[in-house]
Amino acid sequence: MPGLIDSTLREGAQTPGVQFTLAQKIAIAGAVAAVGVEEIEVGTATPLDDDLRPLMGALREMPERPRLSLWCRCRPGDIIHAGRLCPDILSLSLPASERHIRARLGKSRDWVLARLRESVALARDAGIASLSLGLEDASRAEAGFLTELIDAAVALGVERIRLADTVGILTPGGTAELLSKVGRRHGGTAFGFHGHNDFGMASANAVSALEAGAAWADVTVLGLGERAGCARLEEVAALLVLVLGEEKYRLDRLPALCTLVGKASGREIAVNHPVVGRGIFTCESGLHVHGLLADPATYEPFAPELVNSRRTILLGAKSGSRAVAGCLADLGLQVSPDALPGVVRHIRGLAAKMGRPLGNAEIIDLV
Ligand code: HCA
Ligand code: CU
């Protein structure tokens, strides 16, 4: 599988209220590259963005850099501008659904097909070697027209075609069906998938697209993006490595990347955020603590150290005697088997009264 395209600097930067500085953009790209992501969508090609030229210049100097792409509307001025910025690949974007073509733009299908031909020709004239076509709202496009658009793009030699689930309405099964269908018709073309998270399906859909033969899936750090955002880099990369066995991303770099993007975007990272939440390896309930002490894999899908974290076992109102015995042993405290039930009762009672689990010092005091 070729891999992931991080769009934190393009779609992520569109998030309401998010405004990265040039220095932040350079730092984020460096941290994304450190994870081993294959391609970075650096921004939207438009003469209105003063950061793009210095940003592309700085990123081109990165050692072992990912491929650098730009996203671009099919406007002549923007395409010519993109050519001057020399991306490794330019992603031209056009709407595929009736709603976007007619209601938003007041145009026709023929207009879209004509724009595609003109834009590809203009991009080639501008010296852009590799082209991607992003089909906006592909998940709601009429099937026949979607096929017509893809056929036209393939005939024009577009190297990659990206299907966007712009309003996040696909299920993982529907995503797989869509990608398998286009893949069957155009075996030689690389397909990409860009999924939104309006129903919480974005990361699952990204994985589903890859499993169904997509070469590329778009992601953003912390799922930044319009509305509920996009597929999350940290979730998709961790699943690819830890469940599907693709040993190509450095997961220990994810916490630093997410912290950096969290600060730059003003977003808190939830305690239970998959992969990088600070509470995901904390356990208090007796049943789970017992399992973890016997064999961590009973209740952990992967070792915390793989994502630079560690396990925390709390003693509280839900703790059982094995958890208490295990924790006391860890703290170097000796309690006879006869006294253990009383200690457990005390710990549970005190924790319930305080409404929180006990810290080490409180446990030592109590014992
Ligand atoms: C947007 C556009 C887009 C484009 C995707 C693409 C979408 O809403 O800003 O060109 O591949 O989600 O449709 O991000
Ligand atoms: Cu999008």
XYZ file of C-alpha atoms and ligand atoms in Angstrom, residues 10-11 194 196 230, ligand 2:
6
model
C -4.529 22.248 3.879
C -7.834 20.844 5.163
C -10.663 11.705 1.391
C -14.998 13.386 6.574
C -11.378 14.200 8.765
Cu -12.361 17.797 2.833
